[in-house]
C-alpha positions as a Python dict, from the first residue, in 0.01 Angstrom:
ca = {
    (1, 'M'): (0, 0, 0),
    (2, 'P'): (-364, 50, -110),
    (3, 'N'): (-548, -222, -302),
    (4, 'C'): (-253, -455, -357),
    (5, 'R'): (-34, -685, -152),
    (6, 'F'): (315, -808, -235),
    (7, 'L'): (328, -1158, -90),
    (8, 'T'): (694, -1215, -171),
    (9, 'T'): (1024, -1065, -61),
    (10, 'S'): (1178, -1128, -403),
    (11, 'L'): (1323, -821, -575),
    (12, 'E'): (1301, -997, -912),
    (13, 'Y'): (920, -982, -925),
    (14, 'H'): (785, -630, -914),
    (15, 'L'): (408, -687, -925),
    (16, 'P'): (159, -791, -659),
    (17, 'N'): (53, -1155, -641),
    (18, 'D'): (-262, -1127, -433),
    (19, 'Q'): (-625, -1212, -505),
    (20, 'V'): (-686, -877, -674),
    (21, 'K'): (-408, -954, -923),
    (22, 'N'): (-549, -1302, -985),
    (23, 'E'): (-894, -1161, -1059),
    (24, 'R'): (-743, -907, -1299),
    (25, 'L'): (-564, -1188, -1484),
    (26, 'D'): (-899, -1366, -1521),
    (27, 'L'): (-1032, -1049, -1683),
    (28, 'Q'): (-730, -1034, -1912),
    (29, 'H'): (-798, -1394, -2016),
    (30, 'N'): (-1148, -1288, -2122),
    (31, 'L'): (-996, -1001, -2319),
    (32, 'F'): (-793, -1253, -2518),
    (33, 'L'): (-1109, -1461, -2578),
    (34, 'L'): (-1293, -1155, -2708),
    (35, 'T'): (-995, -1066, -2928),
    (36, 'V'): (-974, -1401, -3108),
    (37, 'G'): (-1344, -1482, -3139),
    (38, 'D'): (-1396, -1678, -2816),
    (39, 'K'): (-1124, -1930, -2904),
    (40, 'L'): (-862, -2044, -2654),
    (41, 'G'): (-589, -1999, -2912),
    (42, 'L'): (-515, -1964, -3283),
    (43, 'A'): (-296, -2270, -3342),
    (44, 'P'): (-463, -2560, -3532),
    (45, 'P'): (-532, -2766, -3214),
    (46, 'N'): (-786, -2496, -3124),
    (47, 'D'): (-985, -2547, -3445),
    (48, 'P'): (-1332, -2707, -3421),
    (49, 'G'): (-1306, -3086, -3440),
    (50, 'A'): (-930, -3094, -3382),
    (51, 'K'): (-795, -3401, -3203),
    (52, 'V'): (-577, -3299, -2910),
    (53, 'G'): (-354, -3544, -2727),
    (54, 'R'): (-160, -3353, -2464),
    (55, 'V'): (-182, -2991, -2350),
    (56, 'L'): (70, -2802, -2137),
    (57, 'D'): (-27, -2461, -1997),
    (58, 'V'): (305, -2300, -1908),
    (59, 'G'): (155, -2107, -1619),
    (60, 'T'): (331, -2326, -1365),
    (61, 'G'): (499, -2075, -1137),
    (62, 'R'): (858, -2189, -1085),
    (63, 'G'): (803, -2493, -1310),
    (64, 'I'): (767, -2751, -1032),
    (65, 'W'): (449, -2898, -1181),
    (66, 'A'): (615, -2955, -1518),
    (67, 'I'): (925, -3112, -1358),
    (68, 'D'): (722, -3348, -1138),
    (69, 'Y'): (506, -3450, -1433),
    (70, 'A'): (813, -3532, -1642),
    (71, 'D'): (958, -3740, -1355),
    (72, 'E'): (635, -3937, -1315),
    (73, 'Y'): (580, -3992, -1687),
    (74, 'P'): (930, -4022, -1841),
    (75, 'E'): (787, -4194, -2147),
    (76, 'A'): (595, -3881, -2245),
    (77, 'E'): (732, -3709, -2555),
    (78, 'P'): (700, -3341, -2643),
    (79, 'G'): (537, -3252, -2970),
    (80, 'G'): (266, -3058, -3146),
    (81, 'Y'): (222, -2683, -3138),
    (82, 'V'): (347, -2405, -2915),
    (83, 'E'): (142, -2085, -2898),
    (84, 'I'): (253, -1767, -2724),
    (85, 'Q'): (5, -1487, -2653),
    (86, 'E'): (156, -1161, -2533),
    (87, 'N'): (64, -807, -2442),
    (88, 'G'): (335, -593, -2597),
    (89, 'G'): (378, -390, -2280),
    (90, 'I'): (374, -63, -2474),
    (91, 'I'): (108, 187, -2577),
    (92, 'L'): (88, 320, -2933),
    (93, 'S'): (-126, 547, -3148),
    (94, 'D'): (-159, 540, -3526),
    (95, 'D'): (-299, 891, -3571),
    (96, 'G'): (-69, 1100, -3351),
    (97, 'T'): (-329, 1169, -3083),
    (98, 'L'): (-91, 1020, -2824),
    (99, 'S'): (219, 1239, -2808),
    (100, 'P'): (545, 1199, -2613),
    (101, 'D'): (424, 1483, -2389),
    (102, 'H'): (122, 1286, -2266),
    (103, 'A'): (156, 1146, -1914),
    (104, 'L'): (49, 808, -2052),
    (105, 'S'): (350, 804, -2289),
    (106, 'K'): (585, 911, -2011),
    (107, 'W'): (447, 642, -1781),
    (108, 'C'): (498, 372, -2043),
    (109, 'N'): (857, 480, -2109),
    (110, 'L'): (941, 513, -1739),
    (111, 'L'): (791, 171, -1669),
    (112, 'G'): (1002, 13, -1943),
    (113, 'E'): (1314, 184, -1807),
    (114, 'A'): (1231, 65, -1455),
    (115, 'F'): (1187, -297, -1560),
    (116, 'F'): (1515, -281, -1755),
    (117, 'K'): (1702, -141, -1454),
    (118, 'L'): (1552, -415, -1238),
    (119, 'G'): (1665, -688, -1477),
    (120, 'S'): (1343, -758, -1668),
    (121, 'T'): (1387, -728, -2043),
    (122, 'S'): (1115, -746, -2305),
    (123, 'I'): (1120, -939, -2632),
    (124, 'E'): (973, -787, -2948),
    (125, 'F'): (712, -962, -3164),
    (126, 'D'): (956, -1035, -3448),
    (127, 'E'): (1218, -1159, -3202),
    (128, 'I'): (977, -1421, -3066),
    (129, 'K'): (910, -1547, -3419),
    (130, 'A'): (1282, -1559, -3496),
    (131, 'I'): (1361, -1749, -3175),
    (132, 'M'): (1091, -2008, -3246),
    (133, 'Q'): (1224, -2060, -3598),
    (134, 'E'): (1583, -2072, -3474),
    (135, 'V'): (1510, -2355, -3228),
    (136, 'G'): (1339, -2557, -3500),
    (137, 'F'): (967, -2485, -3503),
    (138, 'V'): (811, -2482, -3849),
    (139, 'D'): (507, -2310, -3998),
    (140, 'V'): (553, -2026, -3750),
    (141, 'V'): (265, -1780, -3776),
    (142, 'G'): (229, -1446, -3602),
    (143, 'K'): (-86, -1238, -3574),
    (144, 'R'): (-122, -888, -3432),
    (145, 'F'): (-419, -735, -3254),
    (146, 'K'): (-505, -409, -3076),
    (147, 'W'): (-662, -342, -2738),
    (148, 'P'): (-785, 21, -2729),
    (149, 'T'): (-710, 208, -2407),
    (150, 'N'): (-1075, 313, -2373),
    (151, 'P'): (-1398, 288, -2579),
    (152, 'W'): (-1279, 542, -2838),
    (153, 'P'): (-1323, 322, -3153),
    (154, 'Q'): (-1649, 329, -3351),
    (155, 'D'): (-1644, -45, -3419),
    (156, 'K'): (-1862, -230, -3166),
    (157, 'K'): (-1611, -507, -3098),
    (158, 'Y'): (-1326, -264, -3036),
    (159, 'T'): (-1548, -44, -2823),
    (160, 'E'): (-1606, -344, -2598),
    (161, 'L'): (-1237, -433, -2600),
    (162, 'G'): (-1156, -73, -2507),
    (163, 'T'): (-1406, -76, -2221),
    (164, 'W'): (-1262, -390, -2065),
    (165, 'N'): (-899, -300, -2135),
    (166, 'N'): (-952, 37, -1971),
    (167, 'Y'): (-1095, -133, -1663),
    (168, 'N'): (-812, -385, -1660),
    (169, 'T'): (-538, -123, -1698),
    (170, 'S'): (-696, 120, -1452),
    (171, 'N'): (-701, -150, -1185),
    (172, 'A'): (-338, -239, -1258),
    (173, 'L'): (-186, 110, -1278),
    (174, 'E'): (-88, 154, -916),
    (175, 'S'): (35, -202, -868),
    (176, 'L'): (236, -187, -1192),
    (177, 'T'): (394, 142, -1095),
    (178, 'M'): (451, 158, -720),
    (179, 'A'): (720, -104, -659),
    (180, 'S'): (900, -60, -992),
    (181, 'F'): (918, 321, -975),
    (182, 'S'): (1025, 325, -610),
    (183, 'R'): (1294, 60, -662),
    (184, 'A'): (1429, 176, -998),
    (185, 'H'): (1362, 552, -999),
    (186, 'G'): (1356, 631, -628),
    (187, 'W'): (1006, 779, -639),
    (188, 'S'): (806, 823, -322),
    (189, 'R'): (455, 689, -282),
    (190, 'E'): (318, 1045, -303),
    (191, 'E'): (505, 1112, -628),
    (192, 'V'): (363, 797, -785),
    (193, 'I'): (5, 874, -677),
    (194, 'T'): (27, 1232, -808),
    (195, 'F'): (177, 1124, -1141),
    (196, 'L'): (-91, 859, -1195),
    (197, 'I'): (-365, 1123, -1176),
    (198, 'D'): (-255, 1258, -1514),
    (199, 'V'): (-191, 908, -1649),
    (200, 'R'): (-551, 812, -1571),
    (201, 'K'): (-677, 1127, -1745),
    (202, 'D'): (-499, 1026, -2065),
    (203, 'L'): (-609, 665, -2029),
    (204, 'N'): (-974, 774, -2005),
    (205, 'D'): (-959, 1046, -2273),
    (206, 'P'): (-1158, 935, -2583),
    (207, 'T'): (-972, 1187, -2799),
    (208, 'V'): (-649, 993, -2735),
    (209, 'H'): (-670, 704, -2981),
    (210, 'A'): (-417, 478, -2813),
    (211, 'Y'): (-396, 101, -2788),
    (212, 'N'): (-191, -188, -2652),
    (213, 'P'): (-41, -409, -2925),
    (214, 'I'): (-124, -776, -2868),
    (215, 'C'): (29, -1072, -3048),
    (216, 'S'): (-29, -1442, -3091),
    (217, 'I'): (255, -1651, -3231),
    (218, 'F'): (242, -2025, -3288),
    (219, 'G'): (453, -2289, -3457),
    (220, 'K'): (472, -2665, -3501),
    (221, 'K'): (737, -2910, -3389),
    (222, 'P'): (891, -3057, -3707),
    (223, 'D'): (822, -3418, -3791),
    (224, 'I'): (1117, -3641, -3703),
}
């Protein structure tokens, strides 16, 4: 498979986990920084001068690091803020320039269907907020942002976001599509490659004013 390696036999994870993927995630991290003004997050602990005691980055694979840390430091107590930053996993347009007939729209819908068939379900922005409130977090705040699919906006900041998001998505298209479409839809490699030609055309078309919805949601553990 060109440009990506699947270093796992698991059928539950449908994306590559090689060095190329890791580098793309670094780029995506920088997209988040550009989106929120070069801050690492929007919760109060990220404010200038904030005093931060403990930080947990829940990027711990199967969770072994977190489990071992809890075993070694049983006196540690959870607290503070939780912040979730998510790419909505869909592509939208506010002015109708992205239609259901565009290959980009079809790709997005087919990808969502594939993930659902393979057991991966998505959670909507408002659902995340509701879940956080339901489990007891207070002062839950949600903010929405947009990553243009290419440099179509006139605003300088969003032009830059569109440039980098286009690069990020272009590099991810084949790896996002190949395993999921072949496993869920039965597509051949040749069918995927041919379909992605039109998807890339839409992705790079400045007359298609599309974007990825991005969200940041944070809340505070209540005082006990």
